mmCIF file of C-alpha atoms in Angstrom:
data_model
loop_
_atom_site.group_PDB
_atom_site.id
_atom_site.type_symbol
_atom_site.label_atom_id
_atom_site.label_comp_id
_atom_site.label_asym_id
_atom_site.label_seq_id
_atom_site.Cartn_x
_atom_site.Cartn_y
_atom_site.Cartn_z
ATOM 1 C CA THR A 1 3.477 23.897 70.999
ATOM 2 C CA SER A 2 3.557 20.102 71.112
ATOM 3 C CA ASN A 3 2.879 20.116 74.870
ATOM 4 C CA VAL A 4 -0.180 22.310 74.381
ATOM 5 C CA ASP A 5 -1.439 20.284 71.405
ATOM 6 C CA SER A 6 -0.969 17.068 73.367
ATOM 7 C CA ALA A 7 -2.959 18.495 76.271
ATOM 8 C CA PHE A 8 -5.717 19.594 73.890
ATOM 9 C CA SER A 9 -5.829 16.105 72.365
ATOM 10 C CA LEU A 10 -6.141 14.534 75.798
ATOM 11 C CA ILE A 11 -8.867 17.006 76.763
ATOM 12 C CA MET A 12 -10.840 16.092 73.637
ATOM 13 C CA ILE A 13 -10.449 12.397 74.419
ATOM 14 C CA LEU A 14 -11.613 12.877 78.006
ATOM 15 C CA GLN A 15 -14.613 14.877 76.816
ATOM 16 C CA ALA A 16 -15.488 12.253 74.204
ATOM 17 C CA LYS A 17 -15.261 9.534 76.855
ATOM 18 C CA GLY A 18 -17.817 11.361 79.002
ATOM 19 C CA LYS A 19 -15.333 12.673 81.561
ATOM 20 C CA PRO A 20 -16.017 16.436 81.511
ATOM 21 C CA GLU A 21 -14.599 17.095 84.984
ATOM 22 C CA GLU A 22 -11.309 15.444 84.066
ATOM 23 C CA ALA A 23 -11.266 17.413 80.815
ATOM 24 C CA ARG A 24 -11.661 20.671 82.755
ATOM 25 C CA GLU A 25 -8.859 19.659 85.153
ATOM 26 C CA MET A 26 -6.514 18.949 82.244
ATOM 27 C CA LEU A 27 -7.506 22.294 80.734
ATOM 28 C CA LYS A 28 -6.496 24.032 83.977
ATOM 29 C CA THR A 29 -3.073 22.435 83.611
ATOM 30 C CA ALA A 30 -2.792 23.700 80.033
ATOM 31 C CA LEU A 31 -3.914 27.199 81.081
ATOM 32 C CA ASN A 32 -1.346 27.232 83.896
ATOM 33 C CA PHE A 33 1.362 26.117 81.465
ATOM 34 C CA ALA A 34 0.448 28.935 79.057
ATOM 35 C CA THR A 35 0.518 31.438 81.929
ATOM 36 C CA GLU A 36 3.937 30.216 83.065
ATOM 37 C CA LEU A 37 5.286 30.675 79.548
ATOM 38 C CA ARG A 38 4.143 34.316 79.596
ATOM 39 C CA SER A 39 3.438 33.982 75.909
ATOM 40 C CA THR A 40 0.562 35.968 74.459
ATOM 41 C CA PRO A 41 0.036 33.514 71.568
ATOM 42 C CA PHE A 42 -0.014 30.495 73.913
ATOM 43 C CA THR A 43 -2.322 32.286 76.330
ATOM 44 C CA PHE A 44 -4.722 33.104 73.477
ATOM 45 C CA LEU A 45 -4.527 29.505 72.291
ATOM 46 C CA ALA A 46 -5.318 28.152 75.764
ATOM 47 C CA GLN A 47 -8.158 30.629 76.254
ATOM 48 C CA SER A 48 -9.636 29.745 72.884
ATOM 49 C CA PHE A 49 -9.482 26.052 73.721
ATOM 50 C CA GLN A 50 -11.176 26.844 77.022
ATOM 51 C CA ALA A 51 -14.010 28.338 74.951
ATOM 52 C CA GLU A 52 -13.973 25.266 72.670
ATOM 53 C CA LEU A 53 -14.469 22.964 75.646
ATOM 54 C CA ALA A 54 -17.161 25.267 77.004
ATOM 55 C CA VAL A 55 -19.098 24.915 73.741
ATOM 56 C CA MET A 56 -18.888 21.137 74.038
ATOM 57 C CA GLN A 57 -20.099 21.319 77.637
ATOM 58 C CA ASP A 58 -22.980 23.718 76.883
ATOM 59 C CA GLN A 59 -21.235 26.582 78.673
ATOM 60 C CA ALA A 60 -20.509 28.773 75.637
ATOM 61 C CA HIS A 61 -22.423 31.713 77.115
ATOM 62 C CA GLU A 62 -19.492 32.219 79.515
ATOM 63 C CA HIS A 63 -17.206 32.968 76.552
ATOM 64 C CA ILE A 64 -19.297 35.239 74.330
ATOM 65 C CA GLN A 65 -17.311 38.337 75.310
ATOM 66 C CA TRP A 66 -14.064 36.467 74.548
ATOM 67 C CA ALA A 67 -15.423 35.454 71.115
ATOM 68 C CA GLU A 68 -16.483 38.995 70.269
ATOM 69 C CA GLN A 69 -13.053 40.338 71.222
ATOM 70 C CA ALA A 70 -11.265 37.538 69.363
ATOM 71 C CA TYR A 71 -13.434 38.167 66.297
ATOM 72 C CA ALA A 72 -12.431 41.839 66.344
ATOM 73 C CA GLN A 73 -8.801 40.706 66.100
ATOM 74 C CA LEU A 74 -9.400 37.770 63.740
ATOM 75 C CA GLN A 75 -6.213 36.310 62.322
ATOM 76 C CA LEU A 76 -6.859 34.458 59.084
ATOM 77 C CA ALA A 77 -3.833 32.169 59.162
ATOM 78 C CA PRO A 78 -5.009 29.068 61.042
ATOM 79 C CA ARG A 79 -2.590 26.719 62.773
ATOM 80 C CA TYR A 80 -1.647 23.531 60.982
ATOM 81 C CA THR A 81 -2.693 21.212 63.792
ATOM 82 C CA PHE A 82 -5.959 19.523 64.674
ATOM 83 C CA TYR A 83 -7.230 22.520 66.640
ATOM 84 C CA THR A 84 -8.196 25.790 64.938
ATOM 85 C CA PRO A 85 -8.964 28.659 67.334
ATOM 86 C CA GLN A 86 -10.540 30.758 64.580
ATOM 87 C CA LEU A 87 -13.334 28.186 64.253
ATOM 88 C CA THR A 88 -13.932 28.350 67.997
ATOM 89 C CA ILE A 89 -14.828 32.013 67.615
ATOM 90 C CA ALA A 90 -17.625 31.054 65.220
ATOM 91 C CA LYS A 91 -18.722 28.137 67.427
ATOM 92 C CA VAL A 92 -19.123 30.365 70.483
ATOM 93 C CA LEU A 93 -20.946 33.053 68.491
ATOM 94 C CA LEU A 94 -23.298 30.426 67.042
ATOM 95 C CA ALA A 95 -23.903 28.925 70.467
ATOM 96 C CA ALA A 96 -24.917 32.365 71.744
ATOM 97 C CA GLY A 97 -28.171 31.822 69.880
ATOM 98 C CA THR A 98 -28.659 35.491 68.980
ATOM 99 C CA ALA A 99 -29.130 37.208 65.641
ATOM 100 C CA ASP A 100 -26.047 39.354 66.313
ATOM 101 C CA GLY A 101 -24.019 36.263 67.213
ATOM 102 C CA ARG A 102 -25.108 34.504 64.019
ATOM 103 C CA LYS A 103 -24.236 37.582 61.968
ATOM 104 C CA LEU A 104 -20.718 37.769 63.436
ATOM 105 C CA ALA A 105 -20.300 33.994 63.057
ATOM 106 C CA ALA A 106 -21.351 34.218 59.398
ATOM 107 C CA ASP A 107 -18.833 36.984 58.734
ATOM 108 C CA CYS A 108 -16.083 35.094 60.552
ATOM 109 C CA LEU A 109 -16.795 31.912 58.577
ATOM 110 C CA ARG A 110 -16.982 33.844 55.294
ATOM 111 C CA GLN A 111 -13.542 35.386 55.853
ATOM 112 C CA LEU A 112 -12.035 32.070 56.902
ATOM 113 C CA ARG A 113 -13.611 30.276 53.952
ATOM 114 C CA VAL A 114 -12.043 32.676 51.455
ATOM 115 C CA TYR A 115 -8.680 32.184 53.134
ATOM 116 C CA CYS A 116 -8.960 28.373 53.328
ATOM 117 C CA GLU A 117 -10.095 28.044 49.732
ATOM 118 C CA SER A 118 -7.285 30.291 48.503
ATOM 119 C CA THR A 119 -4.679 28.310 50.475
ATOM 120 C CA HIS A 120 -6.264 24.894 49.803
ATOM 121 C CA HIS A 121 -6.555 24.150 53.517
ATOM 122 C CA THR A 122 -9.032 21.312 53.154
ATOM 123 C CA ARG A 123 -9.032 20.029 56.752
ATOM 124 C CA ILE A 124 -10.172 23.343 58.143
ATOM 125 C CA LEU A 125 -12.543 23.873 55.226
ATOM 126 C CA ILE A 126 -14.329 20.603 56.069
ATOM 127 C CA GLU A 127 -15.115 21.758 59.606
ATOM 128 C CA LEU A 128 -15.844 25.293 58.473
ATOM 129 C CA LEU A 129 -18.467 24.044 56.008
ATOM 130 C CA ALA A 130 -20.050 21.924 58.744
ATOM 131 C CA LEU A 131 -20.276 25.064 60.883
ATOM 132 C CA GLU A 132 -21.835 26.921 57.962
ATOM 133 C CA ALA A 133 -24.457 24.166 57.829
ATOM 134 C CA LEU A 134 -25.215 24.715 61.507
ATOM 135 C CA LEU A 135 -25.443 28.438 60.865
ATOM 136 C CA HIS A 136 -27.976 27.865 58.068
ATOM 137 C CA VAL A 137 -30.008 25.616 60.365
ATOM 138 C CA ALA A 138 -29.972 28.348 63.032
ATOM 139 C CA ASN A 139 -31.262 30.748 60.354
ATOM 140 C CA ASP A 140 -34.031 28.275 59.368
ATOM 141 C CA ASP A 141 -32.556 27.606 55.917
ATOM 142 C CA GLU A 142 -32.492 23.819 55.729
ATOM 143 C CA GLU A 143 -31.874 23.727 51.981
ATOM 144 C CA ALA A 144 -28.708 25.828 52.263
ATOM 145 C CA ALA A 145 -27.643 23.767 55.279
ATOM 146 C CA LEU A 146 -27.942 20.506 53.342
ATOM 147 C CA THR A 147 -26.091 21.935 50.354
ATOM 148 C CA VAL A 148 -23.100 23.096 52.378
ATOM 149 C CA LEU A 149 -23.126 19.921 54.498
ATOM 150 C CA GLU A 150 -22.955 17.825 51.319
ATOM 151 C CA GLU A 151 -19.914 19.855 50.270
ATOM 152 C CA SER A 152 -18.297 19.259 53.656
ATOM 153 C CA LEU A 153 -19.029 15.530 53.574
ATOM 154 C CA ALA A 154 -17.678 15.192 50.022
ATOM 155 C CA LEU A 155 -14.386 16.710 51.160
ATOM 156 C CA ALA A 156 -14.334 14.657 54.374
ATOM 157 C CA GLN A 157 -15.158 11.256 52.869
ATOM 158 C CA PRO A 158 -11.727 10.405 51.365
ATOM 159 C CA GLY A 159 -10.047 11.004 54.738
ATOM 160 C CA GLY A 160 -12.721 9.244 56.754
ATOM 161 C CA PHE A 161 -13.446 12.298 58.885
ATOM 162 C CA ILE A 162 -16.150 11.498 61.418
ATOM 163 C CA ARG A 163 -15.085 12.845 64.808
ATOM 164 C CA LEU A 164 -15.318 16.522 63.886
ATOM 165 C CA TYR A 165 -19.005 16.055 63.047
ATOM 166 C CA VAL A 166 -19.655 14.214 66.290
ATOM 167 C CA ASP A 167 -17.844 16.918 68.260
ATOM 168 C CA LEU A 168 -20.143 19.564 66.776
ATOM 169 C CA GLY A 169 -22.912 18.132 68.906
ATOM 170 C CA PRO A 170 -26.474 16.929 68.487
ATOM 171 C CA GLU A 171 -27.458 19.802 66.174
ATOM 172 C CA MET A 172 -25.126 18.317 63.580
#
């Protein structure tokens, strides 16, 4: 998994540096590696990161079907690395911009929140709460958005988390 995580880190760096084409090329390498391994978990991981990058590059609409299928098979145990595929499901569904997408995203985030709070998985909870804030904004509930964003920021402040908010895009 360290090869895949390293590739994902590099992809995020390339994207943050304004090199989306290079990020997509590195993603192709990661997808090819996952295919060569013939591992269903690695293939899912690579496909979910492909959707993650698509959200960042305003191409989430290409992955809505993937997100709906992944949601139907939602696994609550997130990975203990910087990348959490379960959150990508919610990101793609939110980016769809539809009432149905927001409803599925809300349910996905609700299930993950219960899990993260029960397991004290603060890092994922920080990003999850930020996504909940975006969901509330999409539902025109600014008060709820600010409340949940304050909760996210309070958890993030001791660790100096900034990048995850930036990576959530201009809506954040």
